[in-house]
Amino acid sequence: QLRPALAVLLVVGLLLAWSWAPLRSSPELAPAASSTKPAIASDLALAGGPGARRAGRRRRKTAPQHPITIAESVALLESVDLFVFDCDGVIWRGDTLIEGIKETLEALRRLGKRLVFVTNNSTRSRKQYAEKFRKLGLEWVTEENIFASSFAAAAYLKAKGFDKKAYVIGEDGILGELEAAGIRHLGGPADAARKVDLASGGNTSVQVDPDVGAVIVGFDRHFNYYKLQYATKCLREVPGCIFVATNRDAVTHLTADDEWAGGGSMVAAVSAASQREPVLVGKPAQFMTEFLASEYGVPPERMCMVGDRLDTDIIFGQAGGMRTVLVLSGVTSEATLHSKSNLVFPDYYAPSLVSLRPQSPVAKL
């Protein structure tokens, strides 16, 4: 079991090293890119940093032609010690556990596999995510098994010795992790009802706190024009203000039936308005791979990333040297995987995580 204090210290140290990686030199001071290349191409570049040099070992040149077979599943289970799971679209949709997931995870645990959950969703803190797992019947999942982008954002600032205030476009998950890290903050849900009155024309101005030294943008169900203007002014007018993005996921699953605009849409708005590019702390950024390898003593080639997104989960796993499995229970369809425009190919794909369940109709030991 992870010791929370040591785990935080290890992540902080890795984040500090990662934030100075040559491939990402001072991104908080760089102007926004004007490229119109596909989002996946951008995410391939964002996956740079520690672990990126291993990418060639795990990157396929073509998509697998069929879902994972029984023989392939058996071979995968024998070659993997640690599974890294995305949550939304893999474990659950909205607040509904995907059918067969509980039994599959329990079967993998009985085989002695280590299971870790890495999510780009910043709306909850690790403590809140552990409570969600408990409510869904997965009581054995604790905070130490969870790495959320809300935690990563706070750890990144702490690694830099940040001592100012952070303005937050996001929800309680980010605020909770900032408080746990001892970082002052403003914004978030408190600004949900704030409005900009443009009726007075030139007499209207949003005044920012001069002690703000960072803007953190994550998924925010109460994103509004005031928040956009406040963040923009901080990034444009406050010298050295750091721009942190929890993720760039274009869509997310808030409910079981629909896809909704994701945190990446909020990040894109702030980036466009401020003409700044953020530091990305969620997937596919690579420091988490190094953290897992160090904490669990498992080399990346004995890890497997299971996710529903090509542009974050699969790129994250490939850049770190992991095996990768795309599940079709989330945002990516089989047609998208095999489309001519797709540039990212997992090692395997499956209808859902249940395909990896030992002695299931799909995968049998």
mmCIF file of C-alpha atoms in Angstrom:
data_model
loop_
_atom_site.group_PDB
_atom_site.id
_atom_site.type_symbol
_atom_site.label_atom_id
_atom_site.label_comp_id
_atom_site.label_asym_id
_atom_site.label_seq_id
_atom_site.Cartn_x
_atom_site.Cartn_y
_atom_site.Cartn_z
ATOM 1 C CA GLN A 1 0.000 0.000 0.000
ATOM 2 C CA LEU A 2 1.265 3.479 -0.845
ATOM 3 C CA ARG A 3 2.198 5.732 2.027
ATOM 4 C CA PRO A 4 0.444 9.041 1.215
ATOM 5 C CA ALA A 5 3.179 11.394 2.430
ATOM 6 C CA LEU A 6 5.959 9.548 0.607
ATOM 7 C CA ALA A 7 3.835 9.253 -2.506
ATOM 8 C CA VAL A 8 3.245 13.015 -2.575
ATOM 9 C CA LEU A 9 6.948 13.719 -2.081
ATOM 10 C CA LEU A 10 7.852 11.352 -4.904
ATOM 11 C CA VAL A 11 5.329 12.906 -7.279
ATOM 12 C CA VAL A 12 6.554 16.403 -6.362
ATOM 13 C CA GLY A 13 10.142 15.424 -7.123
ATOM 14 C CA LEU A 14 9.227 13.842 -10.453
ATOM 15 C CA LEU A 15 7.055 16.804 -11.394
ATOM 16 C CA LEU A 16 9.887 19.196 -10.677
ATOM 17 C CA ALA A 17 12.226 17.229 -12.925
ATOM 18 C CA TRP A 18 9.572 16.848 -15.615
ATOM 19 C CA SER A 19 8.685 20.552 -15.596
ATOM 20 C CA TRP A 20 12.274 21.364 -16.607
ATOM 21 C CA ALA A 21 12.503 18.764 -19.366
ATOM 22 C CA PRO A 22 14.058 20.266 -22.506
ATOM 23 C CA LEU A 23 11.104 19.232 -24.652
ATOM 24 C CA ARG A 24 8.838 21.443 -22.542
ATOM 25 C CA SER A 25 11.071 24.421 -21.819
ATOM 26 C CA SER A 26 9.051 27.252 -20.241
ATOM 27 C CA PRO A 27 5.716 26.408 -21.907
ATOM 28 C CA GLU A 28 3.930 28.809 -19.549
ATOM 29 C CA LEU A 29 5.794 31.677 -21.236
ATOM 30 C CA ALA A 30 5.205 30.519 -24.795
ATOM 31 C CA PRO A 31 2.593 32.087 -27.083
ATOM 32 C CA ALA A 32 -0.374 30.035 -28.170
ATOM 33 C CA ALA A 33 0.263 27.853 -31.180
ATOM 34 C CA SER A 34 -1.574 28.769 -34.352
ATOM 35 C CA SER A 35 -1.304 25.304 -35.908
ATOM 36 C CA THR A 36 -4.424 23.760 -37.371
ATOM 37 C CA LYS A 37 -3.048 20.206 -37.346
ATOM 38 C CA PRO A 38 -5.350 17.482 -35.970
ATOM 39 C CA ALA A 39 -5.691 17.293 -32.191
ATOM 40 C CA ILE A 40 -4.069 13.857 -32.102
ATOM 41 C CA ALA A 41 -0.913 15.210 -33.715
ATOM 42 C CA SER A 42 -0.721 17.869 -31.010
ATOM 43 C CA ASP A 43 -1.191 15.275 -28.292
ATOM 44 C CA LEU A 44 1.638 13.182 -29.722
ATOM 45 C CA ALA A 45 3.912 16.163 -29.125
ATOM 46 C CA LEU A 46 2.464 16.805 -25.659
ATOM 47 C CA ALA A 47 3.420 13.281 -24.621
ATOM 48 C CA GLY A 48 7.089 14.330 -24.559
ATOM 49 C CA GLY A 49 9.115 14.330 -21.377
ATOM 50 C CA PRO A 50 10.425 11.462 -19.237
ATOM 51 C CA GLY A 51 9.589 8.127 -20.826
ATOM 52 C CA ALA A 52 8.977 9.511 -24.319
ATOM 53 C CA ARG A 53 12.124 7.896 -25.707
ATOM 54 C CA ARG A 54 10.531 4.486 -25.137
ATOM 55 C CA ALA A 55 7.628 5.310 -27.425
ATOM 56 C CA GLY A 56 8.988 3.536 -30.489
ATOM 57 C CA ARG A 57 8.918 0.151 -28.767
ATOM 58 C CA ARG A 58 5.170 0.249 -28.269
ATOM 59 C CA ARG A 59 3.795 2.235 -31.176
ATOM 60 C CA ARG A 60 2.043 0.234 -33.907
ATOM 61 C CA LYS A 61 2.025 1.379 -37.513
ATOM 62 C CA THR A 62 -1.472 0.063 -38.241
ATOM 63 C CA ALA A 63 -4.639 -0.610 -36.287
ATOM 64 C CA PRO A 64 -5.304 -4.148 -35.020
ATOM 65 C CA GLN A 65 -7.718 -5.758 -37.459
ATOM 66 C CA HIS A 66 -9.941 -7.499 -34.904
ATOM 67 C CA PRO A 67 -10.862 -7.306 -31.209
ATOM 68 C CA ILE A 68 -8.527 -9.009 -28.778
ATOM 69 C CA THR A 69 -8.711 -12.809 -29.030
ATOM 70 C CA ILE A 70 -8.653 -15.352 -26.220
ATOM 71 C CA ALA A 71 -5.040 -16.251 -27.003
ATOM 72 C CA GLU A 72 -4.001 -12.584 -27.100
ATOM 73 C CA SER A 73 -5.784 -11.904 -23.812
ATOM 74 C CA VAL A 74 -4.037 -14.826 -22.133
ATOM 75 C CA ALA A 75 -0.659 -13.615 -23.405
ATOM 76 C CA LEU A 76 -1.388 -10.062 -22.245
ATOM 77 C CA LEU A 77 -2.361 -11.149 -18.747
ATOM 78 C CA GLU A 78 0.819 -13.198 -18.469
ATOM 79 C CA SER A 79 2.996 -10.260 -19.561
ATOM 80 C CA VAL A 80 1.511 -7.516 -17.349
ATOM 81 C CA ASP A 81 1.993 -6.926 -13.618
ATOM 82 C CA LEU A 82 0.319 -3.531 -13.298
ATOM 83 C CA PHE A 83 -2.814 -2.292 -15.062
ATOM 84 C CA VAL A 84 -3.412 1.443 -15.392
ATOM 85 C CA PHE A 85 -7.078 2.234 -15.964
ATOM 86 C CA ASP A 86 -8.802 5.363 -17.105
ATOM 87 C CA CYS A 87 -12.143 5.826 -15.320
ATOM 88 C CA ASP A 88 -14.751 7.645 -17.435
ATOM 89 C CA GLY A 89 -15.819 5.325 -20.243
ATOM 90 C CA VAL A 90 -13.737 2.428 -18.896
ATOM 91 C CA ILE A 91 -14.912 1.822 -15.314
ATOM 92 C CA TRP A 92 -18.092 3.891 -15.364
ATOM 93 C CA ARG A 93 -20.240 6.183 -17.475
ATOM 94 C CA GLY A 94 -21.417 9.146 -15.426
ATOM 95 C CA ASP A 95 -22.414 7.597 -12.101
ATOM 96 C CA THR A 96 -23.166 4.142 -13.525
ATOM 97 C CA LEU A 97 -20.686 1.267 -13.272
ATOM 98 C CA ILE A 98 -20.219 -0.447 -16.633
ATOM 99 C CA GLU A 99 -21.655 -3.963 -16.623
ATOM 100 C CA GLY A 100 -19.198 -6.657 -15.569
ATOM 101 C CA ILE A 101 -16.495 -4.274 -14.341
ATOM 102 C CA LYS A 102 -16.665 -5.212 -10.662
ATOM 103 C CA GLU A 103 -16.238 -8.908 -11.403
ATOM 104 C CA THR A 104 -13.436 -8.231 -13.899
ATOM 105 C CA LEU A 105 -11.414 -6.103 -11.492
ATOM 106 C CA GLU A 106 -11.855 -8.637 -8.708
ATOM 107 C CA ALA A 107 -10.685 -11.424 -11.036
ATOM 108 C CA LEU A 108 -7.577 -9.447 -11.973
ATOM 109 C CA ARG A 109 -6.828 -8.865 -8.296
ATOM 110 C CA ARG A 110 -7.092 -12.588 -7.614
ATOM 111 C CA LEU A 111 -4.437 -13.114 -10.276
ATOM 112 C CA GLY A 112 -2.161 -10.816 -8.278
ATOM 113 C CA LYS A 113 -2.333 -7.907 -10.722
ATOM 114 C CA ARG A 114 -1.810 -4.428 -9.341
ATOM 115 C CA LEU A 115 -4.505 -1.943 -10.347
ATOM 116 C CA VAL A 116 -4.173 1.845 -10.535
ATOM 117 C CA PHE A 117 -6.702 4.407 -11.727
ATOM 118 C CA VAL A 118 -5.547 7.507 -13.597
ATOM 119 C CA THR A 119 -8.182 10.045 -14.584
ATOM 120 C CA ASN A 120 -8.098 13.378 -16.365
ATOM 121 C CA ASN A 121 -11.385 14.365 -14.751
ATOM 122 C CA SER A 122 -10.550 17.118 -12.254
ATOM 123 C CA THR A 123 -14.017 17.608 -10.744
ATOM 124 C CA ARG A 124 -13.157 15.410 -7.760
ATOM 125 C CA SER A 125 -10.200 15.124 -5.413
ATOM 126 C CA ARG A 126 -8.658 11.734 -4.705
ATOM 127 C CA LYS A 127 -10.690 11.548 -1.504
ATOM 128 C CA GLN A 128 -13.893 12.218 -3.437
ATOM 129 C CA TYR A 129 -12.986 9.654 -6.086
ATOM 130 C CA ALA A 130 -12.366 7.025 -3.409
ATOM 131 C CA GLU A 131 -15.868 7.731 -2.111
ATOM 132 C CA LYS A 132 -17.307 7.304 -5.618
ATOM 133 C CA PHE A 133 -15.571 3.944 -5.985
ATOM 134 C CA ARG A 134 -17.010 2.919 -2.614
ATOM 135 C CA LYS A 135 -20.540 3.899 -3.628
ATOM 136 C CA LEU A 136 -20.180 1.860 -6.817
ATOM 137 C CA GLY A 137 -19.260 -1.223 -4.802
ATOM 138 C CA LEU A 138 -15.466 -1.084 -5.233
ATOM 139 C CA GLU A 139 -14.640 -0.562 -1.556
ATOM 140 C CA TRP A 140 -11.046 -1.797 -1.903
ATOM 141 C CA VAL A 141 -10.031 1.219 -4.032
ATOM 142 C CA THR A 142 -8.386 3.872 -1.822
ATOM 143 C CA GLU A 143 -6.914 7.325 -2.404
ATOM 144 C CA GLU A 144 -3.500 5.720 -2.860
ATOM 145 C CA ASN A 145 -4.786 3.790 -5.907
ATOM 146 C CA ILE A 146 -6.040 6.980 -7.607
ATOM 147 C CA PHE A 147 -4.168 9.653 -9.513
ATOM 148 C CA ALA A 148 -6.471 12.475 -10.655
ATOM 149 C CA SER A 149 -5.479 15.524 -12.686
ATOM 150 C CA SER A 150 -6.745 17.726 -9.839
ATOM 151 C CA PHE A 151 -3.998 16.261 -7.650
ATOM 152 C CA ALA A 152 -1.460 16.623 -10.457
ATOM 153 C CA ALA A 153 -2.221 20.346 -10.825
ATOM 154 C CA ALA A 154 -1.646 21.000 -7.128
ATOM 155 C CA ALA A 155 1.491 18.825 -7.077
ATOM 156 C CA TYR A 156 2.905 20.693 -10.083
ATOM 157 C CA LEU A 157 2.603 24.079 -8.372
ATOM 158 C CA LYS A 158 3.964 22.696 -5.114
ATOM 159 C CA ALA A 159 6.948 21.293 -6.991
ATOM 160 C CA LYS A 160 7.745 24.769 -8.266
ATOM 161 C CA GLY A 161 7.684 26.267 -4.753
ATOM 162 C CA PHE A 162 4.579 28.256 -5.671
ATOM 163 C CA ASP A 163 3.651 30.772 -2.935
ATOM 164 C CA LYS A 164 1.007 32.951 -4.568
ATOM 165 C CA LYS A 165 -2.705 32.470 -5.255
ATOM 166 C CA ALA A 166 -4.131 30.261 -7.987
ATOM 167 C CA TYR A 167 -7.201 31.341 -9.926
ATOM 168 C CA VAL A 168 -9.298 28.273 -10.699
ATOM 169 C CA ILE A 169 -11.653 27.543 -13.547
ATOM 170 C CA GLY A 170 -12.875 24.216 -12.299
ATOM 171 C CA GLU A 171 -14.743 22.493 -9.522
ATOM 172 C CA ASP A 172 -14.297 21.261 -5.960
ATOM 173 C CA GLY A 173 -11.758 18.574 -6.869
ATOM 174 C CA ILE A 174 -9.106 21.150 -7.768
ATOM 175 C CA LEU A 175 -9.894 23.295 -4.723
ATOM 176 C CA GLY A 176 -9.644 20.296 -2.405
ATOM 177 C CA GLU A 177 -6.235 19.284 -3.718
ATOM 178 C CA LEU A 178 -4.947 22.879 -3.568
ATOM 179 C CA GLU A 179 -6.048 23.112 0.057
ATOM 180 C CA ALA A 180 -4.346 19.798 0.849
ATOM 181 C CA ALA A 181 -1.159 21.191 -0.702
ATOM 182 C CA GLY A 182 -1.432 24.443 1.282
ATOM 183 C CA ILE A 183 -1.933 26.605 -1.825
ATOM 184 C CA ARG A 184 -4.202 29.645 -1.621
ATOM 185 C CA HIS A 185 -6.856 29.917 -4.287
ATOM 186 C CA LEU A 186 -9.848 31.847 -5.590
ATOM 187 C CA GLY A 187 -12.448 31.383 -8.273
ATOM 188 C CA GLY A 188 -13.959 27.957 -8.904
ATOM 189 C CA PRO A 189 -17.587 27.406 -7.841
ATOM 190 C CA ALA A 190 -17.591 30.774 -6.016
ATOM 191 C CA ASP A 191 -17.589 32.542 -9.388
ATOM 192 C CA ALA A 192 -20.398 30.459 -10.889
ATOM 193 C CA ALA A 193 -22.931 33.292 -10.691
ATOM 194 C CA ARG A 194 -20.566 36.143 -11.568
ATOM 195 C CA LYS A 195 -21.516 38.130 -14.653
ATOM 196 C CA VAL A 196 -19.884 40.793 -16.789
ATOM 197 C CA ASP A 197 -22.154 43.792 -17.323
ATOM 198 C CA LEU A 198 -21.242 45.192 -20.726
ATOM 199 C CA ALA A 199 -24.133 47.675 -20.810
ATOM 200 C CA SER A 200 -21.920 50.457 -19.465
ATOM 201 C CA GLY A 201 -19.497 50.075 -22.367
ATOM 202 C CA GLY A 202 -16.043 51.483 -21.696
ATOM 203 C CA ASN A 203 -16.670 51.783 -17.947
ATOM 204 C CA THR A 204 -16.720 48.001 -17.485
ATOM 205 C CA SER A 205 -13.551 46.216 -16.353
ATOM 206 C CA VAL A 206 -12.731 43.026 -14.459
ATOM 207 C CA GLN A 207 -10.176 43.715 -11.733
ATOM 208 C CA VAL A 208 -7.820 40.853 -10.879
ATOM 209 C CA ASP A 209 -6.097 40.083 -7.585
ATOM 210 C CA PRO A 210 -2.436 41.165 -8.003
ATOM 211 C CA ASP A 211 -1.316 38.205 -5.860
ATOM 212 C CA VAL A 212 -2.551 35.652 -8.415
ATOM 213 C CA GLY A 213 0.432 33.751 -9.803
ATOM 214 C CA ALA A 214 -1.253 30.880 -11.623
ATOM 215 C CA VAL A 215 -4.387 30.018 -13.537
ATOM 216 C CA ILE A 216 -5.601 26.418 -13.375
ATOM 217 C CA VAL A 217 -8.203 25.341 -15.920
ATOM 218 C CA GLY A 218 -10.129 22.099 -15.634
ATOM 219 C CA PHE A 219 -13.607 20.875 -16.374
ATOM 220 C CA ASP A 220 -16.169 23.406 -15.118
ATOM 221 C CA ARG A 221 -19.926 22.917 -15.450
ATOM 222 C CA HIS A 222 -20.373 26.591 -14.529
ATOM 223 C CA PHE A 223 -17.895 28.057 -16.994
ATOM 224 C CA ASN A 224 -18.919 31.618 -17.855
ATOM 225 C CA TYR A 225 -17.713 34.808 -19.482
ATOM 226 C CA TYR A 226 -16.543 36.340 -16.205
ATOM 227 C CA LYS A 227 -14.255 33.381 -15.507
ATOM 228 C CA LEU A 228 -12.878 33.532 -19.029
ATOM 229 C CA GLN A 229 -12.133 37.244 -18.733
ATOM 230 C CA TYR A 230 -10.584 36.938 -15.270
ATOM 231 C CA ALA A 231 -8.273 34.114 -16.354
ATOM 232 C CA THR A 232 -7.362 35.942 -19.548
ATOM 233 C CA LYS A 233 -6.412 39.128 -17.710
ATOM 234 C CA CYS A 234 -4.291 37.198 -15.207
ATOM 235 C CA LEU A 235 -2.371 35.467 -17.978
ATOM 236 C CA ARG A 236 -1.955 38.606 -20.065
ATOM 237 C CA GLU A 237 -1.271 41.174 -17.346
ATOM 238 C CA VAL A 238 0.323 39.423 -14.350
ATOM 239 C CA PRO A 239 4.065 38.907 -14.974
ATOM 240 C CA GLY A 240 5.110 35.271 -14.796
ATOM 241 C CA CYS A 241 1.577 33.961 -14.300
ATOM 242 C CA ILE A 242 1.591 30.177 -14.849
ATOM 243 C CA PHE A 243 -1.069 28.561 -17.031
ATOM 244 C CA VAL A 244 -1.910 24.977 -15.963
ATOM 245 C CA ALA A 245 -4.382 22.685 -17.721
ATOM 246 C CA THR A 246 -5.640 19.532 -16.031
ATOM 247 C CA ASN A 247 -6.481 17.966 -19.392
ATOM 248 C CA ARG A 248 -7.394 18.672 -23.007
ATOM 249 C CA ASP A 249 -10.183 16.119 -23.364
ATOM 250 C CA ALA A 250 -12.629 17.501 -25.919
ATOM 251 C CA VAL A 251 -15.612 15.529 -24.613
ATOM 252 C CA THR A 252 -16.527 13.627 -21.463
ATOM 253 C CA HIS A 253 -19.246 11.329 -20.096
ATOM 254 C CA LEU A 254 -21.319 13.154 -17.480
ATOM 255 C CA THR A 255 -24.250 10.827 -18.010
ATOM 256 C CA ALA A 256 -24.645 7.314 -19.338
ATOM 257 C CA ASP A 257 -26.473 8.470 -22.477
ATOM 258 C CA ASP A 258 -24.629 11.513 -23.838
ATOM 259 C CA GLU A 259 -21.184 12.910 -24.558
ATOM 260 C CA TRP A 260 -20.661 16.415 -23.177
ATOM 261 C CA ALA A 261 -18.117 19.153 -23.822
ATOM 262 C CA GLY A 262 -14.986 18.297 -21.826
ATOM 263 C CA GLY A 263 -12.354 20.275 -19.929
ATOM 264 C CA GLY A 264 -10.361 20.722 -23.121
ATOM 265 C CA SER A 265 -13.024 23.066 -24.453
ATOM 266 C CA MET A 266 -12.538 25.378 -21.458
ATOM 267 C CA VAL A 267 -8.762 25.179 -21.846
ATOM 268 C CA ALA A 268 -9.067 26.034 -25.542
ATOM 269 C CA ALA A 269 -11.165 29.110 -24.781
ATOM 270 C CA VAL A 270 -8.651 30.458 -22.253
ATOM 271 C CA SER A 271 -5.712 29.623 -24.521
ATOM 272 C CA ALA A 272 -7.311 31.433 -27.462
ATOM 273 C CA ALA A 273 -8.245 34.509 -25.435
ATOM 274 C CA SER A 274 -4.900 34.814 -23.640
ATOM 275 C CA GLN A 275 -2.730 33.686 -26.579
ATOM 276 C CA ARG A 276 -0.915 31.340 -24.182
ATOM 277 C CA GLU A 277 -0.261 27.609 -24.201
ATOM 278 C CA PRO A 278 -0.715 25.756 -20.888
ATOM 279 C CA VAL A 279 1.420 23.280 -19.006
ATOM 280 C CA LEU A 280 -0.524 20.015 -19.301
ATOM 281 C CA VAL A 281 -0.439 17.899 -16.124
ATOM 282 C CA GLY A 282 -2.963 15.215 -17.111
ATOM 283 C CA LYS A 283 -2.628 12.474 -19.707
ATOM 284 C CA PRO A 284 -0.790 12.172 -22.049
ATOM 285 C CA ALA A 285 1.908 14.030 -20.036
ATOM 286 C CA GLN A 286 4.498 11.485 -18.889
ATOM 287 C CA PHE A 287 5.579 12.048 -15.304
ATOM 288 C CA MET A 288 2.953 9.610 -14.000
ATOM 289 C CA THR A 289 4.643 6.731 -15.825
ATOM 290 C CA GLU A 290 7.897 7.428 -13.965
ATOM 291 C CA PHE A 291 5.996 7.734 -10.676
ATOM 292 C CA LEU A 292 4.320 4.343 -11.120
ATOM 293 C CA ALA A 293 7.556 2.641 -12.149
ATOM 294 C CA SER A 294 9.362 4.020 -9.107
ATOM 295 C CA GLU A 295 6.597 3.472 -6.548
ATOM 296 C CA TYR A 296 5.583 -0.025 -7.593
ATOM 297 C CA GLY A 297 8.950 -1.246 -8.839
ATOM 298 C CA VAL A 298 7.341 -2.271 -12.130
ATOM 299 C CA PRO A 299 9.029 -1.368 -15.430
ATOM 300 C CA PRO A 300 6.737 0.250 -18.029
ATOM 301 C CA GLU A 301 7.032 -2.777 -20.325
ATOM 302 C CA ARG A 302 5.225 -4.780 -17.608
ATOM 303 C CA MET A 303 2.404 -2.200 -17.419
ATOM 304 C CA CYS A 304 -0.727 -1.936 -19.522
ATOM 305 C CA MET A 305 -2.752 1.227 -20.100
ATOM 306 C CA VAL A 306 -6.458 0.598 -20.641
ATOM 307 C CA GLY A 307 -8.480 3.568 -21.874
ATOM 308 C CA ASP A 308 -11.245 4.724 -24.169
ATOM 309 C CA ARG A 309 -9.394 7.639 -25.794
ATOM 310 C CA LEU A 310 -6.814 7.441 -28.524
ATOM 311 C CA ASP A 311 -5.633 11.025 -28.046
ATOM 312 C CA THR A 312 -4.908 10.774 -24.312
ATOM 313 C CA ASP A 313 -4.987 7.242 -22.896
ATOM 314 C CA ILE A 314 -3.351 5.347 -25.755
ATOM 315 C CA ILE A 315 -0.782 8.062 -26.496
ATOM 316 C CA PHE A 316 0.012 8.212 -22.760
ATOM 317 C CA GLY A 317 0.636 4.477 -22.622
ATOM 318 C CA GLN A 318 2.663 4.358 -25.832
ATOM 319 C CA ALA A 319 4.864 7.305 -24.872
ATOM 320 C CA GLY A 320 5.654 5.610 -21.575
ATOM 321 C CA GLY A 321 6.494 2.254 -23.138
ATOM 322 C CA MET A 322 3.394 0.437 -21.834
ATOM 323 C CA ARG A 323 1.205 -2.060 -23.635
ATOM 324 C CA THR A 324 -2.112 -0.475 -24.591
ATOM 325 C CA VAL A 325 -5.714 -1.608 -24.840
ATOM 326 C CA LEU A 326 -8.449 0.589 -26.300
ATOM 327 C CA VAL A 327 -11.957 -0.176 -25.020
ATOM 328 C CA LEU A 328 -14.989 0.824 -27.075
ATOM 329 C CA SER A 329 -17.196 1.437 -24.022
ATOM 330 C CA GLY A 330 -16.388 5.154 -24.016
ATOM 331 C CA VAL A 331 -15.818 7.902 -26.576
ATOM 332 C CA THR A 332 -13.995 5.982 -29.332
ATOM 333 C CA SER A 333 -15.827 3.805 -31.847
ATOM 334 C CA GLU A 334 -14.436 0.958 -33.936
ATOM 335 C CA ALA A 335 -15.039 3.103 -37.034
ATOM 336 C CA THR A 336 -12.879 5.877 -35.581
ATOM 337 C CA LEU A 337 -10.086 3.445 -34.768
ATOM 338 C CA HIS A 338 -10.030 2.167 -38.354
ATOM 339 C CA SER A 339 -10.595 5.521 -40.047
ATOM 340 C CA LYS A 340 -7.931 6.781 -42.471
ATOM 341 C CA SER A 341 -7.504 9.968 -40.441
ATOM 342 C CA ASN A 342 -6.516 8.112 -37.260
ATOM 343 C CA LEU A 343 -2.816 8.258 -36.402
ATOM 344 C CA VAL A 344 -2.821 6.305 -33.117
ATOM 345 C CA PHE A 345 -3.057 2.510 -32.964
ATOM 346 C CA PRO A 346 -3.291 0.524 -29.702
ATOM 347 C CA ASP A 347 -1.783 -2.915 -29.270
ATOM 348 C CA TYR A 348 -5.274 -4.341 -28.792
ATOM 349 C CA TYR A 349 -8.867 -3.203 -28.697
ATOM 350 C CA ALA A 350 -11.946 -4.685 -27.050
ATOM 351 C CA PRO A 351 -15.652 -3.945 -26.585
ATOM 352 C CA SER A 352 -15.032 -3.246 -22.892
ATOM 353 C CA LEU A 353 -12.682 -4.043 -20.033
ATOM 354 C CA VAL A 354 -14.691 -7.214 -19.440
ATOM 355 C CA SER A 355 -12.830 -8.719 -22.409
ATOM 356 C CA LEU A 356 -9.778 -9.026 -20.125
ATOM 357 C CA ARG A 357 -11.675 -10.879 -17.420
ATOM 358 C CA PRO A 358 -10.142 -14.297 -16.773
ATOM 359 C CA GLN A 359 -12.517 -17.185 -17.636
ATOM 360 C CA SER A 360 -15.040 -14.841 -19.290
ATOM 361 C CA PRO A 361 -16.702 -15.773 -22.596
ATOM 362 C CA VAL A 362 -14.286 -13.382 -24.312
ATOM 363 C CA ALA A 363 -11.058 -14.052 -22.429
ATOM 364 C CA LYS A 364 -10.379 -17.396 -20.752
ATOM 365 C CA LEU A 365 -7.332 -18.704 -18.899
#
